[in-house]
Short mmCIF file of C-alpha atoms and ligand atoms in Angstrom, two decimals:
data_model
loop_
_atom_site.label_atom_id
_atom_site.label_comp_id
_atom_site.label_asym_id
_atom_site.label_seq_id
_atom_site.Cartn_x
_atom_site.Cartn_y
_atom_site.Cartn_z
CA MET A 1 -0.31 -0.29 -0.28
CA LYS A 2 2.09 2.99 -1.79
CA LYS A 3 1.09 5.90 0.43
CA SER A 4 0.60 8.42 -2.79
CA SER A 5 -2.51 6.27 -3.98
CA SER A 6 -4.22 6.99 -0.88
CA HIS A 7 -8.45 5.64 -1.46
CA PHE A 8 -9.69 7.82 1.00
CA PRO A 9 -7.30 10.96 1.00
CA LYS A 10 -9.59 13.44 2.16
CA ILE A 11 -9.62 11.28 5.55
CA ASP A 12 -6.98 10.73 8.39
CA THR A 13 -5.68 9.05 10.30
CA ILE A 14 -8.80 8.79 13.61
CA ARG A 15 -8.02 10.58 16.81
CA TYR A 16 -9.18 10.53 20.74
CA GLU A 17 -10.36 13.74 20.96
CA GLY A 18 -12.71 12.53 24.19
CA PRO A 19 -16.53 13.33 24.90
CA ALA A 20 -16.80 16.77 25.06
CA SER A 21 -15.59 16.86 20.94
CA ASP A 22 -18.17 17.84 18.30
CA ASN A 23 -15.96 16.06 15.22
CA PRO A 24 -18.23 13.58 14.08
CA LEU A 25 -14.62 11.60 12.92
CA ALA A 26 -13.33 11.47 15.86
CA PHE A 27 -13.51 8.98 18.91
CA ARG A 28 -15.84 10.41 22.02
CA HIS A 29 -14.44 7.22 24.03
CA PHE A 30 -12.72 5.21 22.37
CA ASP A 31 -9.17 5.93 23.25
CA PRO A 32 -7.31 3.10 21.05
CA ASP A 33 -3.95 3.63 23.66
CA GLU A 34 -5.21 4.08 26.93
CA VAL A 35 -3.70 2.03 29.52
CA MET A 36 -6.30 0.20 31.32
CA ASP A 37 -5.40 -3.12 33.68
CA GLY A 38 -1.32 -3.54 31.59
CA ILE A 39 -2.88 -3.23 28.28
CA THR A 40 -3.76 -0.98 25.70
CA PHE A 41 -7.99 -0.18 24.97
CA SER A 42 -7.88 -1.38 21.67
CA GLU A 43 -5.56 -4.70 23.34
CA GLN A 44 -8.71 -4.67 25.83
CA MET A 45 -11.71 -4.57 22.75
CA ARG A 46 -10.27 -6.51 20.11
CA PHE A 47 -11.65 -4.39 17.43
CA SER A 48 -12.36 -6.73 13.85
CA ILE A 49 -14.08 -5.62 11.06
CA ALA A 50 -16.18 -7.95 8.83
CA TYR A 51 -15.04 -7.58 5.68
CA TRP A 52 -18.48 -8.82 3.30
CA HIS A 53 -20.46 -5.97 4.77
CA ALA A 54 -17.15 -3.18 4.81
CA PHE A 55 -16.15 -4.17 1.05
CA ARG A 56 -18.40 -6.22 -0.31
CA GLY A 57 -21.66 -4.74 0.62
CA ALA A 58 -22.64 -2.55 -2.09
CA GLY A 59 -26.03 -1.76 -0.31
CA SER A 60 -28.49 -4.16 -2.52
CA ASP A 61 -31.63 -5.48 -0.92
CA PRO A 62 -34.21 -7.68 -2.64
CA PHE A 63 -36.01 -4.79 -4.45
CA GLY A 64 -32.99 -3.38 -6.78
CA PRO A 65 -28.92 -3.63 -6.45
CA GLY A 66 -26.83 -1.63 -4.95
CA THR A 67 -25.69 1.93 -4.73
CA ILE A 68 -22.50 2.12 -3.25
CA THR A 69 -19.75 2.76 -5.25
CA ARG A 70 -16.66 2.16 -4.67
CA ALA A 71 -13.86 4.09 -7.18
CA TRP A 72 -11.21 1.06 -6.17
CA GLU A 73 -14.41 -1.69 -8.56
CA SER A 74 -13.20 -0.66 -11.50
CA GLY A 75 -11.02 -2.47 -13.78
CA LYS A 76 -11.77 -5.78 -15.98
CA ASP A 77 -9.13 -7.62 -14.88
CA PRO A 78 -10.68 -9.31 -11.56
CA ILE A 79 -7.95 -10.13 -9.21
CA SER A 80 -6.32 -7.72 -9.37
CA VAL A 81 -9.92 -5.36 -8.61
CA ALA A 82 -9.45 -7.85 -5.81
CA LYS A 83 -6.27 -6.59 -4.28
CA THR A 84 -6.52 -3.53 -4.90
CA ARG A 85 -9.52 -3.28 -2.86
CA MET A 86 -8.24 -5.29 -0.52
CA ASP A 87 -5.34 -2.60 -0.41
CA ALA A 88 -7.58 -0.30 0.72
CA ALA A 89 -9.41 -2.42 3.15
CA PHE A 90 -6.34 -2.46 5.59
CA GLU A 91 -5.51 1.21 4.60
CA PHE A 92 -9.32 1.55 6.32
CA PHE A 93 -8.54 -0.88 8.92
CA GLN A 94 -5.70 1.42 9.99
CA LYS A 95 -7.61 4.31 10.08
CA ILE A 96 -9.85 3.23 11.76
CA ARG A 97 -8.14 1.53 14.68
CA ALA A 98 -8.94 -1.85 14.22
CA PRO A 99 -6.39 -4.47 14.94
CA PHE A 100 -8.09 -6.89 13.51
CA TRP A 101 -10.38 -8.39 10.76
CA CYS A 102 -12.56 -11.53 9.64
CA PHE A 103 -13.81 -12.91 6.31
CA HIS A 104 -15.51 -15.39 4.63
CA ASP A 105 -13.61 -16.57 2.20
CA ARG A 106 -15.36 -15.62 -1.17
CA ASP A 107 -15.24 -12.50 0.16
CA ILE A 108 -11.41 -11.55 -0.31
CA ALA A 109 -11.17 -14.18 -4.47
CA PRO A 110 -13.62 -14.46 -6.24
CA GLU A 111 -14.82 -17.83 -7.15
CA GLY A 112 -13.08 -19.11 -10.49
CA SER A 113 -15.04 -21.85 -12.98
CA SER A 114 -13.73 -25.68 -10.81
CA LEU A 115 -12.45 -25.88 -6.94
CA LEU A 116 -8.46 -25.56 -8.80
CA GLN A 117 -9.05 -22.78 -10.39
CA SER A 118 -11.46 -21.25 -7.43
CA ASN A 119 -8.42 -21.98 -5.39
CA LYS A 120 -5.44 -20.59 -7.21
CA ASN A 121 -7.74 -16.87 -7.38
CA LEU A 122 -7.60 -17.58 -2.45
CA ASP A 123 -3.96 -18.25 -2.53
CA LYS A 124 -3.29 -14.67 -5.24
CA LEU A 125 -5.53 -13.06 -2.05
CA VAL A 126 -4.30 -14.28 0.94
CA ALA A 127 -0.17 -13.94 -0.15
CA HIS A 128 -1.14 -10.34 -0.65
CA ALA A 129 -3.39 -10.14 2.63
CA LYS A 130 -0.32 -12.02 4.21
CA ILE A 131 1.22 -9.27 3.11
CA LEU A 132 -0.93 -6.05 4.20
CA GLN A 133 0.06 -7.79 7.74
CA LYS A 134 2.53 -7.25 7.82
CA GLN A 135 2.18 -4.20 6.43
CA THR A 136 0.33 -2.73 8.98
CA GLY A 137 -0.25 -5.31 12.60
CA VAL A 138 -3.81 -5.48 11.93
CA HIS A 139 -3.93 -9.72 12.83
CA LEU A 140 -7.22 -12.23 11.55
CA LEU A 141 -9.18 -12.90 14.03
CA TRP A 142 -11.12 -15.74 12.15
CA GLY A 143 -11.92 -16.38 9.12
CA THR A 144 -14.75 -18.35 7.46
CA ALA A 145 -15.91 -20.62 4.43
CA ASN A 146 -18.72 -19.15 2.29
CA LEU A 147 -21.20 -22.12 2.06
CA PHE A 148 -24.31 -20.09 1.34
CA SER A 149 -24.73 -17.83 -1.86
CA ASN A 150 -23.61 -19.79 -4.41
CA PRO A 151 -26.98 -22.13 -6.16
CA ARG A 152 -25.25 -25.39 -5.26
CA TYR A 153 -25.75 -24.84 -1.70
CA MET A 154 -29.31 -24.50 -2.21
CA CYS A 155 -30.26 -27.48 0.20
CA GLY A 156 -27.62 -26.81 2.86
CA ALA A 157 -24.09 -27.52 2.52
CA SER A 158 -23.09 -30.22 5.09
CA THR A 159 -26.91 -30.52 5.43
CA ASN A 160 -27.52 -31.08 1.61
CA PRO A 161 -28.87 -34.01 1.11
CA ASP A 162 -26.94 -34.91 -2.00
CA ALA A 163 -23.95 -36.56 -0.49
CA HIS A 164 -21.22 -34.59 -3.91
CA VAL A 165 -22.05 -31.91 -2.35
CA PHE A 166 -21.47 -32.75 1.70
CA ALA A 167 -17.78 -33.82 0.00
CA TYR A 168 -17.54 -29.96 -2.23
CA ALA A 169 -18.39 -27.87 1.22
CA ALA A 170 -16.06 -30.20 2.46
CA ALA A 171 -12.88 -29.25 0.18
CA GLN A 172 -13.59 -25.83 0.56
CA VAL A 173 -13.57 -25.35 4.33
CA LYS A 174 -10.26 -27.67 3.79
CA LYS A 175 -8.21 -24.73 2.68
CA ALA A 176 -10.03 -22.84 4.39
CA LEU A 177 -8.95 -23.59 7.50
CA GLU A 178 -5.28 -23.96 5.60
CA VAL A 179 -5.62 -20.57 4.52
CA THR A 180 -6.38 -19.54 7.55
CA LYS A 181 -3.92 -20.85 9.59
CA GLU A 182 -1.70 -18.59 7.05
CA LEU A 183 -3.04 -16.05 8.41
CA GLY A 184 -2.40 -15.84 12.26
CA GLY A 185 -5.99 -16.54 12.63
CA GLU A 186 -6.65 -16.99 15.72
CA ASN A 187 -10.81 -18.80 15.77
CA TYR A 188 -12.97 -20.57 12.24
CA VAL A 189 -16.53 -19.88 12.91
CA PHE A 190 -19.02 -22.00 10.99
CA TRP A 191 -22.13 -19.81 10.46
CA GLY A 192 -24.72 -22.07 9.40
CA GLY A 193 -25.41 -20.21 6.30
CA ARG A 194 -28.01 -22.29 4.45
CA GLU A 195 -27.85 -26.45 7.83
CA GLY A 196 -31.66 -25.86 8.56
CA TYR A 197 -34.32 -26.81 6.16
CA GLU A 198 -37.16 -25.07 4.11
CA THR A 199 -40.02 -27.54 4.80
CA LEU A 200 -39.91 -30.98 6.72
CA LEU A 201 -41.82 -32.22 4.14
CA ASN A 202 -38.15 -33.04 2.27
CA THR A 203 -36.75 -32.89 5.49
CA ASP A 204 -34.57 -35.97 7.12
CA LEU A 205 -34.32 -34.51 10.61
CA LYS A 206 -31.99 -36.71 12.11
CA ARG A 207 -29.74 -37.35 8.83
CA GLU A 208 -29.02 -34.09 8.52
CA GLN A 209 -28.31 -33.32 11.86
CA ASP A 210 -26.14 -36.35 12.04
CA HIS A 211 -24.35 -34.97 8.94
CA LEU A 212 -23.52 -31.32 10.33
CA ALA A 213 -22.26 -32.89 13.36
CA ALA A 214 -19.75 -35.42 10.97
CA PHE A 215 -18.83 -32.35 9.03
CA MET A 216 -17.80 -30.39 12.39
CA HIS A 217 -15.69 -34.19 13.19
CA MET A 218 -13.93 -34.43 10.08
CA ALA A 219 -13.02 -29.65 10.48
CA LEU A 220 -12.12 -30.85 14.02
CA ASP A 221 -9.02 -33.75 12.85
CA TYR A 222 -8.44 -31.96 9.47
CA ALA A 223 -7.71 -28.16 11.60
CA LYS A 224 -5.34 -31.07 13.87
CA LYS A 225 -3.83 -32.55 10.91
CA ILE A 226 -2.57 -29.18 10.17
CA GLY A 227 -0.77 -27.88 13.09
CA PHE A 228 -4.51 -25.12 13.25
CA LYS A 229 -4.06 -24.07 17.21
CA GLY A 230 -6.90 -21.47 16.62
CA GLN A 231 -10.58 -21.24 18.04
CA PHE A 232 -13.92 -23.07 16.41
CA LEU A 233 -16.27 -21.60 16.81
CA ILE A 234 -20.31 -21.90 16.40
CA GLU A 235 -22.26 -18.12 15.69
CA PRO A 236 -25.28 -19.17 15.85
CA LYS A 237 -29.28 -16.92 14.75
CA PRO A 238 -32.18 -19.53 14.61
CA LYS A 239 -34.06 -18.32 11.06
CA GLU A 240 -32.37 -16.44 7.62
CA PRO A 241 -32.19 -17.89 4.63
CA THR A 242 -33.61 -20.79 5.75
CA LYS A 243 -36.71 -21.14 7.80
CA HIS A 244 -35.39 -23.04 10.38
CA GLN A 245 -31.41 -23.11 11.45
CA TYR A 246 -30.41 -25.74 13.30
CA ASP A 247 -27.96 -24.11 14.65
CA PHE A 248 -31.35 -21.89 16.49
CA ASP A 249 -29.64 -20.40 19.95
CA VAL A 250 -26.65 -20.77 22.26
CA ALA A 251 -28.96 -23.33 23.97
CA SER A 252 -29.72 -25.54 21.53
CA GLY A 253 -25.81 -25.20 19.81
CA ILE A 254 -24.33 -26.36 23.32
CA ALA A 255 -27.27 -29.59 23.38
CA PHE A 256 -26.10 -30.48 20.19
CA LEU A 257 -22.07 -30.12 20.68
CA ARG A 258 -22.82 -32.22 23.73
CA THR A 259 -25.28 -35.26 21.93
CA TYR A 260 -22.04 -35.77 19.01
CA GLY A 261 -19.54 -34.91 21.39
CA LEU A 262 -17.81 -31.78 19.87
CA GLU A 263 -18.25 -29.56 23.39
CA LYS A 264 -14.69 -28.97 24.33
CA GLN A 265 -13.77 -27.91 21.02
CA PHE A 266 -15.93 -25.45 20.99
CA LYS A 267 -16.87 -21.99 21.21
CA PHE A 268 -20.00 -19.49 20.38
CA ASN A 269 -19.69 -16.44 18.24
CA ILE A 270 -22.71 -15.00 19.61
CA GLU A 271 -24.01 -11.70 17.03
CA THR A 272 -26.88 -9.17 18.80
CA ASN A 273 -29.09 -9.24 15.81
CA HIS A 274 -29.29 -13.73 15.32
CA ALA A 275 -30.58 -13.36 19.92
CA THR A 276 -32.60 -11.29 18.85
CA LEU A 277 -34.40 -12.43 15.05
CA ALA A 278 -34.40 -15.00 18.55
CA GLY A 279 -36.43 -13.88 20.63
CA HIS A 280 -33.74 -13.19 23.39
CA THR A 281 -31.93 -10.02 24.46
CA PHE A 282 -28.12 -10.06 23.51
CA GLN A 283 -27.25 -10.46 26.73
CA HIS A 284 -29.12 -13.66 27.64
CA GLU A 285 -27.35 -15.62 24.92
CA ILE A 286 -23.97 -13.90 26.24
CA GLU A 287 -25.31 -16.26 30.07
CA VAL A 288 -25.56 -19.14 28.83
CA ALA A 289 -22.47 -19.21 26.70
CA ALA A 290 -20.44 -17.70 30.25
CA SER A 291 -22.34 -20.57 31.94
CA GLN A 292 -20.49 -23.15 30.37
CA GLY A 293 -18.02 -21.54 29.80
CA MET A 294 -18.02 -21.12 26.09
CA LEU A 295 -17.91 -17.58 25.42
CA GLY A 296 -16.21 -16.93 22.12
CA SER A 297 -16.08 -14.32 20.49
CA ILE A 298 -19.21 -11.25 19.25
CA ASP A 299 -21.11 -10.29 15.96
CA ALA A 300 -21.53 -5.97 16.85
CA ASN A 301 -24.44 -5.16 15.79
CA ALA A 302 -28.10 -4.69 16.55
CA GLY A 303 -31.64 -5.63 14.72
CA ASP A 304 -34.38 -3.41 14.39
CA LEU A 305 -36.79 -4.79 17.20
CA LEU A 306 -40.21 -4.36 14.73
CA LEU A 307 -38.75 -5.64 11.92
CA GLY A 308 -38.90 -9.73 11.83
CA TRP A 309 -34.84 -10.59 9.61
CA ASP A 310 -31.09 -9.74 10.15
CA THR A 311 -30.67 -5.76 9.26
CA ASP A 312 -27.41 -6.11 10.19
CA GLN A 313 -27.25 -2.21 11.61
CA PHE A 314 -24.41 -0.17 13.73
CA ASN A 315 -24.74 -0.23 17.77
CA THR A 316 -25.13 2.74 18.96
CA ASP A 317 -27.28 1.11 22.38
CA VAL A 318 -24.79 2.29 25.16
CA ARG A 319 -27.34 0.11 27.27
CA GLU A 320 -27.57 -2.54 26.35
CA LEU A 321 -23.68 -2.95 25.44
CA THR A 322 -23.45 -2.32 29.05
CA LEU A 323 -25.62 -4.76 30.56
CA ALA A 324 -23.23 -7.79 27.27
CA MET A 325 -20.14 -5.93 29.17
CA LEU A 326 -21.51 -6.57 32.34
CA SER A 327 -22.13 -10.28 31.78
CA ILE A 328 -18.39 -10.26 29.18
CA GLN A 329 -16.26 -9.06 32.07
CA LYS A 330 -17.89 -11.12 34.44
CA ALA A 331 -17.13 -14.36 32.64
CA GLY A 332 -13.84 -13.26 31.72
CA GLY A 333 -13.52 -11.97 28.80
CA LEU A 334 -13.70 -12.89 25.47
CA GLY A 335 -10.17 -14.93 25.36
CA THR A 336 -8.85 -14.69 21.84
CA GLY A 337 -12.84 -13.88 20.15
CA GLY A 338 -13.20 -10.30 19.95
CA PHE A 339 -15.71 -7.65 19.16
CA ASN A 340 -16.64 -7.81 15.17
CA PHE A 341 -18.36 -5.79 13.23
CA ASP A 342 -21.03 -7.46 11.34
CA ALA A 343 -23.38 -4.30 10.38
CA LYS A 344 -23.83 -2.51 6.97
CA LEU A 345 -24.79 0.61 6.21
CA ARG A 346 -28.20 1.70 5.14
CA ARG A 347 -29.11 1.53 1.78
CA PRO A 348 -28.31 5.31 1.51
CA SER A 349 -25.32 6.88 3.05
CA ILE A 350 -23.02 5.78 -0.04
CA ASP A 351 -20.36 8.04 1.06
CA LEU A 352 -17.17 7.20 1.89
CA GLU A 353 -16.66 8.45 5.44
CA ASP A 354 -20.54 6.26 6.45
CA LEU A 355 -17.54 3.89 6.50
CA PHE A 356 -15.93 5.47 9.00
CA HIS A 357 -19.46 7.23 10.98
CA ALA A 358 -20.77 3.96 11.44
CA HIS A 359 -18.02 2.29 12.60
CA ILE A 360 -16.97 5.57 15.02
CA GLY A 361 -20.16 5.44 16.34
CA GLY A 362 -19.98 1.24 17.18
CA MET A 363 -16.53 1.53 18.93
CA ASP A 364 -17.09 4.96 21.17
CA ALA A 365 -20.71 2.60 22.02
CA TYR A 366 -18.84 -0.53 22.54
CA ALA A 367 -15.81 1.50 24.40
CA LEU A 368 -18.34 4.02 26.66
CA ALA A 369 -20.21 0.93 28.15
CA PHE A 370 -16.78 -0.92 28.54
CA LYS A 371 -15.95 2.00 30.97
CA ILE A 372 -19.81 2.35 33.02
CA ALA A 373 -19.70 -1.81 32.77
CA ARG A 374 -16.28 -1.87 34.89
CA ARG A 375 -17.43 1.06 37.21
CA ILE A 376 -20.13 -0.40 37.65
CA ILE A 377 -18.72 -3.95 38.77
CA ALA A 378 -15.25 -2.30 41.14
CA GLU A 379 -18.41 -0.08 42.98
CA GLY A 380 -19.88 -4.32 43.16
CA LYS A 381 -23.65 -3.35 44.35
CA LEU A 382 -25.00 -5.43 41.18
CA GLU A 383 -23.02 -8.12 42.28
CA SER A 384 -23.19 -7.71 46.12
CA PHE A 385 -26.93 -7.81 45.75
CA VAL A 386 -26.59 -10.70 43.84
CA GLU A 387 -24.62 -12.44 46.50
CA ALA A 388 -27.28 -11.81 48.77
CA ARG A 389 -30.49 -12.46 46.72
CA TYR A 390 -28.88 -16.56 46.56
CA ALA A 391 -27.25 -16.32 49.95
CA SER A 392 -28.96 -19.28 51.18
CA PHE A 393 -27.49 -21.82 49.51
CA ASP A 394 -24.16 -19.82 50.76
CA GLN A 395 -24.71 -22.40 54.59
CA GLY A 396 -26.68 -25.22 56.72
CA TYR A 397 -28.94 -27.07 53.98
CA GLY A 398 -28.70 -24.84 51.34
CA LYS A 399 -25.02 -25.25 51.29
CA LEU A 400 -26.33 -28.78 51.50
CA ILE A 401 -28.14 -28.77 48.27
CA GLU A 402 -25.74 -27.16 45.41
CA LYS A 403 -23.11 -30.38 47.58
CA LYS A 404 -26.52 -33.13 46.21
CA LYS A 405 -25.81 -34.23 49.65
CA ILE A 406 -28.73 -33.53 51.03
CA GLY A 407 -32.69 -35.07 49.18
CA PHE A 408 -36.30 -34.80 49.56
CA LYS A 409 -37.26 -36.89 52.48
CA GLU A 410 -34.53 -34.35 54.69
CA LEU A 411 -35.91 -31.20 52.99
CA GLU A 412 -39.56 -32.09 53.96
CA LYS A 413 -38.03 -33.81 57.78
CA LEU A 414 -36.44 -29.66 57.84
CA VAL A 415 -40.08 -27.40 56.89
CA LEU A 416 -42.59 -29.41 59.03
CA THR A 417 -40.39 -29.56 61.97
CA GLN A 418 -38.14 -25.80 61.84
CA LEU A 419 -38.03 -23.41 58.80
CA GLY A 420 -42.26 -23.73 58.26
CA GLU A 421 -43.61 -21.11 55.71
CA PRO A 422 -41.15 -19.07 53.93
CA LYS A 423 -40.98 -15.52 54.25
CA PRO A 424 -41.89 -13.20 50.77
CA LYS A 425 -39.14 -11.46 50.02
CA SER A 426 -38.07 -8.42 47.04
CA GLY A 427 -36.90 -8.73 43.75
CA LYS A 428 -36.19 -5.33 43.80
CA GLN A 429 -36.08 -5.14 39.91
CA GLU A 430 -37.00 -1.75 39.67
CA TYR A 431 -34.06 -0.35 42.13
CA LEU A 432 -32.05 -2.83 39.73
CA GLU A 433 -33.51 -0.71 37.48
CA ASN A 434 -33.37 2.61 38.52
CA LEU A 435 -28.50 1.87 39.83
CA ILE A 436 -27.99 1.04 35.99
CA ALA A 437 -30.00 4.47 35.24
CA SER A 438 -27.73 6.49 37.52
CA TYR A 439 -24.78 4.59 36.39
CA LEU A 440 -25.59 5.64 32.76
CA HIS A 441 -27.13 8.75 32.95
CA GLY A 442 -25.03 10.01 35.76
C1 LIG B 501 -24.90 -14.07 8.71
C2 LIG B 501 -24.29 -14.00 9.65
C3 LIG B 501 -22.96 -14.11 8.96
C4 LIG B 501 -21.40 -14.82 9.66
C5 LIG B 501 -20.25 -14.89 8.78
O1 LIG B 501 -25.68 -13.62 9.29
O2 LIG B 501 -23.64 -12.97 10.58
O3 LIG B 501 -22.67 -13.09 8.43
O4 LIG B 501 -21.31 -13.76 11.13
O5 LIG B 501 -20.93 -16.38 7.82
NI1 LIG B 502 -22.09 -12.78 12.29
NI1 LIG B 503 -25.66 -12.05 10.92
#
């Protein structure tokens, strides 16, 4: 990437200017260089840019084509366009101060007329990415394979009723694992693209789930074989594109992983908009994963609660994010995961600077939420309330219940002879909601 050929000539590296700044191209809460607990805020947040939205999304929807045109998209040779696009992307990653990026194989290199040709195209762009990563210090948070766009996958990839399609998908993921390793990816994500069904009339649900699990086992075996050490993640989503997706939510994902003996090697990549599509809150999905030590990474976006599909918007709802951050911090953070902006510009947001506004807003909201959650935890009011609420399990027969050292008979005796009727205790929800609001609004 030569300095002289900037793709964003009018926009400098985004700087932190503090909460009082009215510069729309500055951070107000995210100071990447601020040191907290011995690491920088940037190292703490591990923000990542989603290549598919930021650099392949052009604003198309089912009612019309793309609206967003970028100068770097012009040219006749698809490989050199892909390289220039990648130059632009890495310039953006640096200017927005994102230490990570994420991609699908087909985002970065065009699909060829055969698997061999597709792999060759991919190799060229992976070599280019390797140079750019080295030059910029930007790392790969996770890689994945696009097993949903090509028409061959219309009835699913590993859950396709045709073993031929299963085999093709296996070959594609084999290569995706190799390139993720080659680029030092810290995780590998399985989002179940079209792994689900449109109608049960033509579907053998049990066989499809068995096949999905067999595919995951093959991926683990191959990763071991090539020495890929990254964390495997499942990204649940209840519906879209299929009517029913097998990785519906975190709870059903845990059941699936345990059923097939995969629970030790997988964690979850939780997406805000997928949580709400499943009828859950973002925080709920984080808590369920964390409760089993399976919180892996976050796809940071927001949905529109009035709409029934994945709108993938940038999240500026500091209250929602504070609650999520509380659960993430309580769980001890994300480990090798990070906050990946799986979010796209609205169709009419066609200016280059819109891409900056979008990510600045998302990063600032997450950073502010992180700080508020950190204060809430440090002051301990919420935590001590919850602790006190369960204190009866810390001693006597309560402790014996948790240790499984007491049964129905003994408990019956206790109630009949000593305890009698329990005294009702308030859940104090309104007090707690006010407490959270006091941190949000001062
Ligand atoms: C789609 C998913 C997808 C995954 C990566 O809804 O969020 O973008 O994150 O395959
Ligand atoms: Ni996602
Ligand atoms: Ni999504």
